[in-house]
CSV table of C-alpha atoms and ligand atoms in Angstrom, one decimal:
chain,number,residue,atom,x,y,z
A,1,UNK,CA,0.0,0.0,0.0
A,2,UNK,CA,2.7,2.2,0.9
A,3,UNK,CA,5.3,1.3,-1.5
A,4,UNK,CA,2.5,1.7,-4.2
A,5,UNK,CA,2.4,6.0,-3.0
A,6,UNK,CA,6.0,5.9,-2.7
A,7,UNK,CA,6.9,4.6,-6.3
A,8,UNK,CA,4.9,7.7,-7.3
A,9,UNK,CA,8.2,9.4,-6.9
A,10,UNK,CA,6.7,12.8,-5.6
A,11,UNK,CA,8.9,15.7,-6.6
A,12,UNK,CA,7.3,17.3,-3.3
A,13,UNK,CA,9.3,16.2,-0.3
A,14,UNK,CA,8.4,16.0,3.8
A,15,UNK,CA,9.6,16.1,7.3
A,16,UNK,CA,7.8,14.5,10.1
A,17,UNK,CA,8.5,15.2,13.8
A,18,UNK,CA,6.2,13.4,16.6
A,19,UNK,CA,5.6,11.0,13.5
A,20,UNK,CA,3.9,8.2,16.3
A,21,UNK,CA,2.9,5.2,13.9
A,22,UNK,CA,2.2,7.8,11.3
A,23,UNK,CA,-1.3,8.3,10.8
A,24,UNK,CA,-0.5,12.0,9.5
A,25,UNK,CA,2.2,10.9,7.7
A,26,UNK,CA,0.5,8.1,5.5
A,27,UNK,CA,-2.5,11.2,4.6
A,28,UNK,CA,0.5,12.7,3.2
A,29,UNK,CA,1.8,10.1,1.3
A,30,UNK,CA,-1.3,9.8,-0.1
A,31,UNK,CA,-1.2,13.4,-1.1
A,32,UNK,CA,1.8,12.7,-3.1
A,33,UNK,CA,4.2,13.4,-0.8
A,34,UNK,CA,7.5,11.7,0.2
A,35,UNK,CA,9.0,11.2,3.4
A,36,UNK,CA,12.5,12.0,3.6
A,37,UNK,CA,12.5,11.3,7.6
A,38,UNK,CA,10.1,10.9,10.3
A,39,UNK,CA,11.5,10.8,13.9
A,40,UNK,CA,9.5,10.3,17.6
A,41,UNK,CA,11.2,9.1,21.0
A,42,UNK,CA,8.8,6.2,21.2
A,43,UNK,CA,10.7,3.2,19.9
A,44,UNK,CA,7.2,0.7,19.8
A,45,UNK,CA,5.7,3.9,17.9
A,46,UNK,CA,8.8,3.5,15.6
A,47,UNK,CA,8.7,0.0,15.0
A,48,UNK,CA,5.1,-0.3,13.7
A,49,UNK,CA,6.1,2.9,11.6
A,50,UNK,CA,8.9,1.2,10.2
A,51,UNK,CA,7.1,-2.2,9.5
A,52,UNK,CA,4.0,-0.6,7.9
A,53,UNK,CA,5.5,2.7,6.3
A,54,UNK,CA,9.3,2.9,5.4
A,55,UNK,CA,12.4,3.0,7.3
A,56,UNK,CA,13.0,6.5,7.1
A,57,UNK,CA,11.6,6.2,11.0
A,58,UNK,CA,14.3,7.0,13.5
A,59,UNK,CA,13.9,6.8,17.5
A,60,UNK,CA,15.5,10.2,17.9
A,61,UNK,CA,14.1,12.7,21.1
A,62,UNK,CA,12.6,16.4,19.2
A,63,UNK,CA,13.1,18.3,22.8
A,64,UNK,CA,16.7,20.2,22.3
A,65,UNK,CA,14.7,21.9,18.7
A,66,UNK,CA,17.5,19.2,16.7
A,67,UNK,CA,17.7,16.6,14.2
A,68,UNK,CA,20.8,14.0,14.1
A,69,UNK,CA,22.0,15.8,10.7
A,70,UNK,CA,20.8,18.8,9.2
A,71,UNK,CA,17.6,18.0,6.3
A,72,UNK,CA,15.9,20.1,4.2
A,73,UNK,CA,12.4,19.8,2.3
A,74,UNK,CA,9.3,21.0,0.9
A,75,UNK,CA,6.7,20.7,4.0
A,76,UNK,CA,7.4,19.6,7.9
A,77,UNK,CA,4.2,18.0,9.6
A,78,UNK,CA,4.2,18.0,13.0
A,79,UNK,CA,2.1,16.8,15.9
A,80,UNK,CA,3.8,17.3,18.9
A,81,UNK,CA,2.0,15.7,22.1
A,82,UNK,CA,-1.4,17.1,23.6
A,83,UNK,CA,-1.3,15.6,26.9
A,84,UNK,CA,-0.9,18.8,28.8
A,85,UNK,CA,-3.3,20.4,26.4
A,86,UNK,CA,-6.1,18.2,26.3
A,87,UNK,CA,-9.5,18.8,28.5
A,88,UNK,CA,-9.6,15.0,29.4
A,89,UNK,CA,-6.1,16.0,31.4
A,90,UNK,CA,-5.1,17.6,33.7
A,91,UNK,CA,-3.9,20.3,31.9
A,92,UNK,CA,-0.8,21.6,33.4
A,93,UNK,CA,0.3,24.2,31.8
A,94,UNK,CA,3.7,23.6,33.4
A,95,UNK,CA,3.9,20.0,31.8
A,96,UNK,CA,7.5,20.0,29.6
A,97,UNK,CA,6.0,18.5,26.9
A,98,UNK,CA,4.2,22.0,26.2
A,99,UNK,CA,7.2,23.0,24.6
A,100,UNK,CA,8.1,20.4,22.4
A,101,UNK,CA,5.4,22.9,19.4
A,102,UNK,CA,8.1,25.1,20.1
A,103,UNK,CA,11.7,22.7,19.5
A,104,UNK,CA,8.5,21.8,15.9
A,105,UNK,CA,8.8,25.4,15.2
A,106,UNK,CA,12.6,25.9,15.3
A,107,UNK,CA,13.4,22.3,13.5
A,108,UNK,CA,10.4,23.5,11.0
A,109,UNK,CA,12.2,26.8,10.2
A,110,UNK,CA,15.9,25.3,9.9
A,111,UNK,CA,14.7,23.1,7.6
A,112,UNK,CA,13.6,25.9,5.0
A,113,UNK,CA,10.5,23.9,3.4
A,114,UNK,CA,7.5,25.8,1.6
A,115,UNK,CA,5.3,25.1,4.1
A,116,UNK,CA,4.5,23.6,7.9
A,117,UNK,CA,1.7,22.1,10.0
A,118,UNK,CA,1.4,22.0,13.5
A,119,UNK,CA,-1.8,19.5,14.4
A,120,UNK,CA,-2.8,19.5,18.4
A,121,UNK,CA,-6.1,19.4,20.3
A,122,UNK,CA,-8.3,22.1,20.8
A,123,UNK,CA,-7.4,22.9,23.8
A,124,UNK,CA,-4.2,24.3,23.0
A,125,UNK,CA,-6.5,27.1,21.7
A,126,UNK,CA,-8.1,28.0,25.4
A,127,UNK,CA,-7.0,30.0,28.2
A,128,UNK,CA,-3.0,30.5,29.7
A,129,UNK,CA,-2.3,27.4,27.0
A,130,UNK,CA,-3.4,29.2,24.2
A,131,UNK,CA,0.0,31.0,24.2
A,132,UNK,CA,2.3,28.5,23.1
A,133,UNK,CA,0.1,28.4,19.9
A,134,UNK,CA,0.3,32.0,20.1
A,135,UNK,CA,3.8,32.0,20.2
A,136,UNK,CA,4.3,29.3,17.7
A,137,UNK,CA,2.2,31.5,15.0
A,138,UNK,CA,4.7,35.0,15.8
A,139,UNK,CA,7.9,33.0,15.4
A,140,UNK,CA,6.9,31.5,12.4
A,141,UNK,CA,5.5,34.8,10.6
A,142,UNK,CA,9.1,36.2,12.0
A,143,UNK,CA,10.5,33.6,9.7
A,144,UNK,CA,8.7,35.2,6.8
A,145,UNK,CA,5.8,32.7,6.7
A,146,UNK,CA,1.8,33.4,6.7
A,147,UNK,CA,0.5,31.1,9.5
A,148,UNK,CA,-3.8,30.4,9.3
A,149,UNK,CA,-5.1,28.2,12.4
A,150,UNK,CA,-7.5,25.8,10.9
A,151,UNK,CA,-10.2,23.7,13.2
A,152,UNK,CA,-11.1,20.2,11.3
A,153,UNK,CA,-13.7,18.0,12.1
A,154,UNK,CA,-12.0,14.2,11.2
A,155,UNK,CA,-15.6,13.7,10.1
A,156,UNK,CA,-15.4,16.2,7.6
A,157,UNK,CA,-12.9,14.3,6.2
A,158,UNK,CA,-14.1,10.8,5.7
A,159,UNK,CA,-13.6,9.3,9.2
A,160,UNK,CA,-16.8,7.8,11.0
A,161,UNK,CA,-15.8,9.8,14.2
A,162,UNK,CA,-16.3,12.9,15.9
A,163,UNK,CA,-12.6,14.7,16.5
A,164,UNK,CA,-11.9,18.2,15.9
A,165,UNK,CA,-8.2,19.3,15.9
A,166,UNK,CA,-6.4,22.2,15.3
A,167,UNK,CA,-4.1,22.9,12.7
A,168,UNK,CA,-1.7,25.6,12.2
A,169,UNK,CA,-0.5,26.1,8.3
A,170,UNK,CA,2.0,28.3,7.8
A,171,UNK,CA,3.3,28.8,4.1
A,172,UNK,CA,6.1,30.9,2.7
A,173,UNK,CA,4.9,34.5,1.9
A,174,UNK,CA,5.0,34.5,-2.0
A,175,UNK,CA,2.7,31.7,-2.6
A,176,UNK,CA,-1.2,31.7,-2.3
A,177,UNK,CA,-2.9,29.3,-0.9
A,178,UNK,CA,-6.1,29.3,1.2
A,179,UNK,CA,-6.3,27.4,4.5
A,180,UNK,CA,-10.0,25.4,3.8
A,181,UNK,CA,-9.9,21.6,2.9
A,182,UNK,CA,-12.4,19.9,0.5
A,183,UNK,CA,-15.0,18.2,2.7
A,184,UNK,CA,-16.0,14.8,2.1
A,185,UNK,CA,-19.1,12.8,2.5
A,186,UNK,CA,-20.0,12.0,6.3
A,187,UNK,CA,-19.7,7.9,6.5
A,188,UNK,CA,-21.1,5.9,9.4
A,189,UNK,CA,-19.3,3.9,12.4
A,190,UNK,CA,-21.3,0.9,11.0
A,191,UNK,CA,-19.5,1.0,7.2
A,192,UNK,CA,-16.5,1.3,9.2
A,193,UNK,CA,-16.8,-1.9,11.5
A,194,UNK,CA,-18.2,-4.0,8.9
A,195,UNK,CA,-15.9,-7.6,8.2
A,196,UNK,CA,-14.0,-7.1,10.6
A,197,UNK,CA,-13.6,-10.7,11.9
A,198,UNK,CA,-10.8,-12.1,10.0
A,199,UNK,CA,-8.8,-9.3,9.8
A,200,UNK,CA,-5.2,-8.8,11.7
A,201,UNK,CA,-5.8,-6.7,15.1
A,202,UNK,CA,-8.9,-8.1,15.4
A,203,UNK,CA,-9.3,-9.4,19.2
A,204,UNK,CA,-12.1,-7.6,20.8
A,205,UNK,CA,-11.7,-7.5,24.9
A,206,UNK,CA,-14.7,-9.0,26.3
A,207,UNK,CA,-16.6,-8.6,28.5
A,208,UNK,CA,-17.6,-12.0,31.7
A,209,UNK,CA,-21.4,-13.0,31.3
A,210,UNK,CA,-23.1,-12.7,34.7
A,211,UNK,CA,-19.5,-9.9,35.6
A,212,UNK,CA,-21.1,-6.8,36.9
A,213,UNK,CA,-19.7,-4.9,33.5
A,214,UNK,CA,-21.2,-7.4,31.4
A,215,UNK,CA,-24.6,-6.3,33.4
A,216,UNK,CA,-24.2,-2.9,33.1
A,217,UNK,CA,-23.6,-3.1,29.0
A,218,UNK,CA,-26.4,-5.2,29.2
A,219,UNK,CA,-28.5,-1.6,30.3
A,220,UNK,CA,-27.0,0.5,28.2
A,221,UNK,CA,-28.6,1.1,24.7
A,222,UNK,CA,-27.0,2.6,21.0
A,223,UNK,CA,-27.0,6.5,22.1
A,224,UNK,CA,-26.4,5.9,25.3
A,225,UNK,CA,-23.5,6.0,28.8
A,226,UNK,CA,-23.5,5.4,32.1
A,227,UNK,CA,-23.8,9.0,34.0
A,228,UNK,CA,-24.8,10.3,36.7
A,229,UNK,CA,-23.8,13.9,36.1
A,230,UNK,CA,-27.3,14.8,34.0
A,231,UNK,CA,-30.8,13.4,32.9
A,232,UNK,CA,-32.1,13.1,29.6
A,233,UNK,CA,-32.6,10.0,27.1
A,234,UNK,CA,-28.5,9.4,27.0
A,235,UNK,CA,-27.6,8.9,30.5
A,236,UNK,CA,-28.5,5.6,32.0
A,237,UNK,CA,-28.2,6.4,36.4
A,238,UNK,CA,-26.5,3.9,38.7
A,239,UNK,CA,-30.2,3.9,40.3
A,240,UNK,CA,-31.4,2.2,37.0
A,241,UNK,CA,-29.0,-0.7,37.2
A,242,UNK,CA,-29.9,-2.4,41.1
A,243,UNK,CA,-28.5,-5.6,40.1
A,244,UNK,CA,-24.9,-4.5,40.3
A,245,UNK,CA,-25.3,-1.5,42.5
A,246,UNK,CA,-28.4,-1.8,44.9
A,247,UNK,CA,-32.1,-1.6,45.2
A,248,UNK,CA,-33.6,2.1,45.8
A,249,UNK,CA,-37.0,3.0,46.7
A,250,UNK,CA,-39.2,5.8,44.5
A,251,UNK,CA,-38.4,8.0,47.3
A,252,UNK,CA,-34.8,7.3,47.1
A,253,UNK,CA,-34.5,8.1,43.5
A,254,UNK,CA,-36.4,11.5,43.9
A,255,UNK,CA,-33.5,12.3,45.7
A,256,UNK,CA,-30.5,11.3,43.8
A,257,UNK,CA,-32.2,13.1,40.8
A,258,UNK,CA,-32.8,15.9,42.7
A,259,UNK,CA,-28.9,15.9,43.6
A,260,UNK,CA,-27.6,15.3,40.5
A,261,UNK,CA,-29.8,18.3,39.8
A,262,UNK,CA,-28.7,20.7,42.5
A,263,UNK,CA,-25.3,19.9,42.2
A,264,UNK,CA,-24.7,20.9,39.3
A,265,UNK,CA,-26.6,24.2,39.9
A,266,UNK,CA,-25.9,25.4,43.0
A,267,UNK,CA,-22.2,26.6,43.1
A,268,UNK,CA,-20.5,26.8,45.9
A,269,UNK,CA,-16.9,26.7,44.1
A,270,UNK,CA,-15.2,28.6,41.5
A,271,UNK,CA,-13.3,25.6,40.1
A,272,UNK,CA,-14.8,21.8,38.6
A,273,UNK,CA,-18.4,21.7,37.5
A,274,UNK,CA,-20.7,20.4,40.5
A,275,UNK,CA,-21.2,20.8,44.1
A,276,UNK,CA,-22.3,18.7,47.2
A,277,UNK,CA,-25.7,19.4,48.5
A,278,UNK,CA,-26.7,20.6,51.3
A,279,UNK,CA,-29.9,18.1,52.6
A,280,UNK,CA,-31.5,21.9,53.3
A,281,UNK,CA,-31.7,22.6,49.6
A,282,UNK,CA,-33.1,19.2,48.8
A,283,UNK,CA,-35.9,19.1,51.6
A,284,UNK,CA,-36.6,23.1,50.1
A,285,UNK,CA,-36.4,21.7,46.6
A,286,UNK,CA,-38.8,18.5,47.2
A,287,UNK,CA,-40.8,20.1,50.3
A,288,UNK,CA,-40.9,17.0,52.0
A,289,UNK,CA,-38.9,15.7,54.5
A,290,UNK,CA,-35.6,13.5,53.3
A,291,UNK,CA,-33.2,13.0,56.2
A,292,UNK,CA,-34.2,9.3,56.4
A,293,UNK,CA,-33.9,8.7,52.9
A,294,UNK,CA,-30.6,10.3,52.9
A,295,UNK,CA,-29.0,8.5,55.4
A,296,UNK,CA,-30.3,5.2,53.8
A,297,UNK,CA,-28.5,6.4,50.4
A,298,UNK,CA,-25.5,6.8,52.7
A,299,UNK,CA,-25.8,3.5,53.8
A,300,UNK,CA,-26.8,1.9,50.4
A,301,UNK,CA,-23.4,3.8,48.8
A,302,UNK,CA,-25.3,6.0,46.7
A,303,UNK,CA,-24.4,8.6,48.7
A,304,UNK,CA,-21.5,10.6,50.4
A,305,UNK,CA,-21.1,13.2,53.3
A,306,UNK,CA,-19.3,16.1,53.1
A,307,UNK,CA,-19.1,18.0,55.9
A,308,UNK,CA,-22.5,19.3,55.9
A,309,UNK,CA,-23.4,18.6,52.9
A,310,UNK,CA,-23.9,15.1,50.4
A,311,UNK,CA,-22.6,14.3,47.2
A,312,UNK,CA,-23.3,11.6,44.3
A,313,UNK,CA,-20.5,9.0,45.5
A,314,UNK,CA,-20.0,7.9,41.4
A,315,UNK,CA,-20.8,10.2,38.9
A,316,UNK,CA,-19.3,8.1,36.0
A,317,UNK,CA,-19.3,10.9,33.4
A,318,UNK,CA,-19.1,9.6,30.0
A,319,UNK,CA,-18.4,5.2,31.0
A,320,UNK,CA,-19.6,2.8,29.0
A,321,UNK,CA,-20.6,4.9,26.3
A,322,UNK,CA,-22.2,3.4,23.1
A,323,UNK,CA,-22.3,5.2,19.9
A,324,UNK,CA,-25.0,5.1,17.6
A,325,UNK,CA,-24.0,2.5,14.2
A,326,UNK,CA,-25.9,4.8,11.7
A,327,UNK,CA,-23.9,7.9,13.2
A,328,UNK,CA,-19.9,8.9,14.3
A,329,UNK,CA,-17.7,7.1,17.0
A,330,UNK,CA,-16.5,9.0,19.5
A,331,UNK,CA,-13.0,10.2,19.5
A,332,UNK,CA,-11.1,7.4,19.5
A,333,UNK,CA,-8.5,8.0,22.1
A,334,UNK,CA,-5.9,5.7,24.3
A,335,UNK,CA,-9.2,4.3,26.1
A,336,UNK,CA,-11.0,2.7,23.5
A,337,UNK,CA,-10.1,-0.8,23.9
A,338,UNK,CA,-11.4,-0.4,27.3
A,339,UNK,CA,-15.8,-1.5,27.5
A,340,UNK,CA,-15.6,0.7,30.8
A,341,UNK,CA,-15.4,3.6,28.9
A,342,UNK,CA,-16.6,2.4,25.0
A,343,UNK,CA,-18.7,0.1,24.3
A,344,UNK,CA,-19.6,-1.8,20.5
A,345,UNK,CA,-22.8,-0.1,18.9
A,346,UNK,CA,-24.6,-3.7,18.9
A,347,UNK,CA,-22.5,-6.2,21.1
A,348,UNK,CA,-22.0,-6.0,24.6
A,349,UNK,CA,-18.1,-5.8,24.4
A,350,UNK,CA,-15.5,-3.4,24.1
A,351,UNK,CA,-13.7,-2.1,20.2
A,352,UNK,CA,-10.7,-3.9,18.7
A,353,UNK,CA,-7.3,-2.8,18.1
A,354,UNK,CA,-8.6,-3.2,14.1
A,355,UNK,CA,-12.0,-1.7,14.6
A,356,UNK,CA,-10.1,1.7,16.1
A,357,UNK,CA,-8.0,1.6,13.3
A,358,UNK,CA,-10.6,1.3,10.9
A,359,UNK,CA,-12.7,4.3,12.8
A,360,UNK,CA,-9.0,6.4,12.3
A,361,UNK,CA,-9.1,5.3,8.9
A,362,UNK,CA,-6.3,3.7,9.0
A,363,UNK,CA,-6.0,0.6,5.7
A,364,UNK,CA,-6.5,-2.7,6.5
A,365,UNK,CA,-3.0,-3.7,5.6
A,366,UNK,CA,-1.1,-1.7,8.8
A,367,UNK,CA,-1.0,-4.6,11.2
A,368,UNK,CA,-0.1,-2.9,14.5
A,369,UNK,CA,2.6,-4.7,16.8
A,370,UNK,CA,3.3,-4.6,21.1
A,371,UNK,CA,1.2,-4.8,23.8
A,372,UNK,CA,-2.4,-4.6,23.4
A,373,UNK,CA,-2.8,-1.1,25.1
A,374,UNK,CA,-0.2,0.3,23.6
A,375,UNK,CA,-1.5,-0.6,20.7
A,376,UNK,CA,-4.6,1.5,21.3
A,377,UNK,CA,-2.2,4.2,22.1
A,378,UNK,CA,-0.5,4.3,18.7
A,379,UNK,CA,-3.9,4.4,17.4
A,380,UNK,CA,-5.7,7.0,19.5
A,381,UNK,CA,-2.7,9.1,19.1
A,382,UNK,CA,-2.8,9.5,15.5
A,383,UNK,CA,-4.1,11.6,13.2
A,384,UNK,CA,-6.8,10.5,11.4
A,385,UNK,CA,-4.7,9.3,7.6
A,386,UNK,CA,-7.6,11.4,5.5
A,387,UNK,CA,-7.0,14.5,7.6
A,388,UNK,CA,-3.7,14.2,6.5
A,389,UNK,CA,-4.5,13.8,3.0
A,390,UNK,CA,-6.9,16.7,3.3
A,391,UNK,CA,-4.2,18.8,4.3
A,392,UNK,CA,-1.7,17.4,2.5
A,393,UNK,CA,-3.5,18.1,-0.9
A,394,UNK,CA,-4.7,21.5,0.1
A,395,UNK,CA,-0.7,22.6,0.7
A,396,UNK,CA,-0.1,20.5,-2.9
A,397,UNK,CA,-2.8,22.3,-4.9
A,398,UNK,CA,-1.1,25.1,-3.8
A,399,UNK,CA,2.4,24.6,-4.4
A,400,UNK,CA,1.0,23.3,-8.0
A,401,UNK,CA,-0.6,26.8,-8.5
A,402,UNK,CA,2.9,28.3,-8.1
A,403,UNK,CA,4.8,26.1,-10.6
A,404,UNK,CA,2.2,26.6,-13.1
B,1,SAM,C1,0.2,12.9,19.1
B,1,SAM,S1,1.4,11.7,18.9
B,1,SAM,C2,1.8,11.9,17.2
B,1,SAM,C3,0.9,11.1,16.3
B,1,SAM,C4,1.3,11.1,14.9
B,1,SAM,N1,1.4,12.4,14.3
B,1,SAM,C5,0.4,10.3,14.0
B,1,SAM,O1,-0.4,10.8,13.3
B,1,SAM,O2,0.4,9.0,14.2
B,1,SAM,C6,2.8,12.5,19.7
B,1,SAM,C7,4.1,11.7,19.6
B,1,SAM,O3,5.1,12.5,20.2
B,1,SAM,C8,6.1,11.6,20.6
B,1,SAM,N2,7.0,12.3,21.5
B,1,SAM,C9,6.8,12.7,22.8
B,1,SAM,N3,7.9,13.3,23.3
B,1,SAM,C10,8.8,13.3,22.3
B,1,SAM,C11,10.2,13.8,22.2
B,1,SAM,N4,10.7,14.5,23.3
B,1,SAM,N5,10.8,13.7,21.1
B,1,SAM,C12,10.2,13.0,20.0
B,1,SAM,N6,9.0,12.5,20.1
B,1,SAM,C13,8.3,12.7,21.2
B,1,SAM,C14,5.3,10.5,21.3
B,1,SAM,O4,6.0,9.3,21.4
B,1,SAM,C15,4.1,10.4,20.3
B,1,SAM,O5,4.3,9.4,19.4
C-alpha cells in the first residue's frame, strides 16, 4: 500500500516530527508526498512505523529543537503531544511536553520547506495554553511565513468519528494558498466496523457473562452512557442498574435526581463543574422531608457526606458509552479498547485494536505490533490518515498553482 504511493516518486518532499505510527504521515503520502525522515522518541511507535510505512523512522528525542543531521524539504508536519493540552487531562500548563510545538517550530524553520503544520487538540486554543500556539504563529511569521489556524472535524474528512483538531499552516509569503480543505461525505461507524472478523488486530476484549460490567452493558442502549452527572434519554443512572449496584426506593431516586440536579446548579466553588448538596436545599427543593432517605443512600453507597453537605459517590461521566451505528464514533482515544469507557454499537463488548483503526481510517494492511494497550495508544494518538490527506492536498494544490 505504501510502496504503491511511494513509487509515485513525488517531486514534493516531507519532514515528520512526533511522527507516532504515522497516521499524518500516511495522509500525506497519499497526497503525493515523500518522506525523507520521520522521527518520535517512542521506539514501539517507531517499529510499527517502520514495519508498515518505510524505514525512514528514526527513534531520535525532538526536545533540544534538533535533528541528528541537518535536512531540508518542501513541508514539515508535526504533531507534537497534547497531553498537557487536552481537557480530558489535567492540563498543566507547566507539563514540559508543552514546549516540544516550540523545539516543531525551530526544527520546522531550519529546515527551509515551503510550508509547515502543527496538528494538536483544541485545547491548546483555550486559556493561559493558548499562548504557546500563540507563540508558535509570531515565530513563524518572523520567519517570513503566513500562518492560518484551521479547526477540522476528522468527520469532515471521511472518518466515521467525531474529532476536531487544530491545525496551524504556515506557508512561505509568496505563494497563495487558502487554508479550507475539501470536505468529504460523512460515513457511518457501522461501514466502518463492517468484516472485521478475520482481519489482523482483530481481538475484541470482552466482556464476563453474569460480571457486573457485562450487566451494566447489558443496560446501556445505541446512544447511550453510564452517568450520573445529567438526565435526559442518553444517560442511564446507577439507580437504573440495582443488580450491580443496589435496590432504591421511589423515594430514594427523587432524591439522587434531585442531587444530580442541584449539584450541578448550585455553586459553591469557583473551580470543577458540580457541588455537594446541602440536605436543606433538597428538603426546600422536594418540600418534603428526606433525612431518612438520605441517610439510607449513605448506607446503600449511593451517597456521600461532606461535611454538611452530600454528594453523588459515582458520577461516572461519560463510562460505558455506546455510539450510535448509523452515526460517528466518539474520538477514538488511548481508552478505547477499554468496554468501561466504549462500548460496540450492537455487542456487549468493548472495540478492537482493528475496529479503532478502521474508525481512524487507518487501511486494513497496517498490522499494528506490542502490547495490546499500547496498541490503542498508537492508534488513538494518531491523526486521522484522511485529515492528512486533506491537508496534505490542500498545501499541494497550492504549491502546483505556483509552478504553473
Ligand atoms: C500525538 S502523537 C503523534 C501522532 C502522529 N502524528 C500520528 O499521526 O500518528 C505525539 C508523539 O510525540 C512523541 N514524543 C513525545 N515526546 C517526544 C520527544 N521528546 N521527542 C520525540 N517525540 C516525542 C510521542 O512518542 C508520540 O508518538
Amino acid at each position: 500500500m505504501i510502496s504503491e504511493a511511494q513509487e509515485q516518486k513525488s517531486s514534493l518532499s516531507f519532514l515528520s516530527l512526533f511522527s507516532g505510527c504515522g497516521g499524518l504521515d500516511l495522509g500525506f503520502i497519499q497526497a503525493g508526498f515523500g518522506p525523507i525522515a520521520a522521527f518520535d522518541i517512542w521506539p514501539l511507535a517507531v517499529e510499527n512505523y517502520r514495519t508498515n510505512i518505510g524505514d525512514h523512522a528514526h527513534v531520535w528525542d525532538l526536545s533540544n529543537g534538533q535533528l541528528p543531521s541537518e535536512l531540508y524539504c518542501d513541508v514539515v508536519v508535526a504533531g507534537s503531544p497534547c497531553q498537557g493540552f487536552s481537557t480530558v487531562g489535567k492540563r498543566d500548563i507547566d507539563d514540559p511536553r508543552n514546549h516540544l510545538l516550540q523545539s516543531a517550530v525551530k526544527i520546522g524553520i531550519n529546515a527551509k520547506p515551503k510550508a509547515m503544520v502543527f496538528e494538536n487538540v483544541l485545547g491548546i486554543l483555550q486559556g493561559d495554553h493558548k499562548a504557546h500556539w500563540d507563540r508558535a504563529h509570531a515565530q513563524l511569521n518572523a520567519a517570513g511565513y503566513k500562518t492560518s489556524t484551521l479547526i477540522i472535524d476528522a468527520r469532515d474528512t471521511g472518518a466515521p468519528q467525531s474529532r476536531k483538531r487544530a491545525f496551524l499552516i504556515a506557508w512561505e509569503k509568496h505563494f497563495e494558498l487558502t487554508p479550507v480543505i475539501e470536505k468529504q461525505n460523512h460515513s457511518t461507524l457501522g461501514d466502518a466496523l463492517r468484516n472485521v472478523s478475520t482481519l489482523a488486530n482483530h481481538e475484541p476484549r470482552s466482556l464476563l457473562i453474569d460480571g457486573s460490567e457485562y450487566k451494566i452493558a447489558t443496560k446501556i442502549k445505541p446512544g447511550q452512557k453510564l452517568c450520573n452527572v445529567r438526565g435526559g434519554e442518553a444517560s442511564v443512572h446507577t439507580w437504573n442498574i440495582p443488580e450491580v449496584f443496589g435496590d432504591t426506593t421511589p423515594e430514594e431516586r427523587e432524591i439522587l435526581q434531585c442531587i444530580m440536579k442541584l449539584r450541578r446548579r448550585i455553586r459553591r466553588r469557583s473551580f470543577g463543574d458540580a457541588d455537594p448538596v446541602t440536605p436543606r436545599d433538597v428538603y426546600l427543593n422536594l418540600q418534603r422531608k428526606v433525612t431518612t432517605d438520605i441517610k439510607s443512600l449513605i448506607k446503600k453507597g449511593y451517597l456521600r457526606k461532606i461535611e454538611d453537605s452530600v454528594d453523588l459517590t459515582n458520577t461516572f461521566n461519560g463510562k460505558y458509552r455506546r455510539p450510535l451505528s448509523n452515526g460517528a464514533s466518539h474520538t477514538v482515544d488511548s481508552r478505547f479498547g477499554d468496554p468501561r469507557c466504549f462500548l460496540h454499537p450492537n455487542e456487549h463488548r468493548g472495540f478492537s485494536v482493528r475496529e479503532a483503526a478502521r474508525i481512524q481510517k487507518f487501511p486494513d494492511s497496517y498490522v499494528f505490533h506490542g502490547p495490546i494497550d499500547e496498541q490503542f495508544r498508537l492508534v488513538g494518538n494518531a491523526v486521522p490518515p484522511t485529515m492528512g490527506f486533506a491537508i496534505g492536498k490542500m498545501i499541494k494544490d497550492a504549491l502546483s498553482r505556483e509552478h504553473k
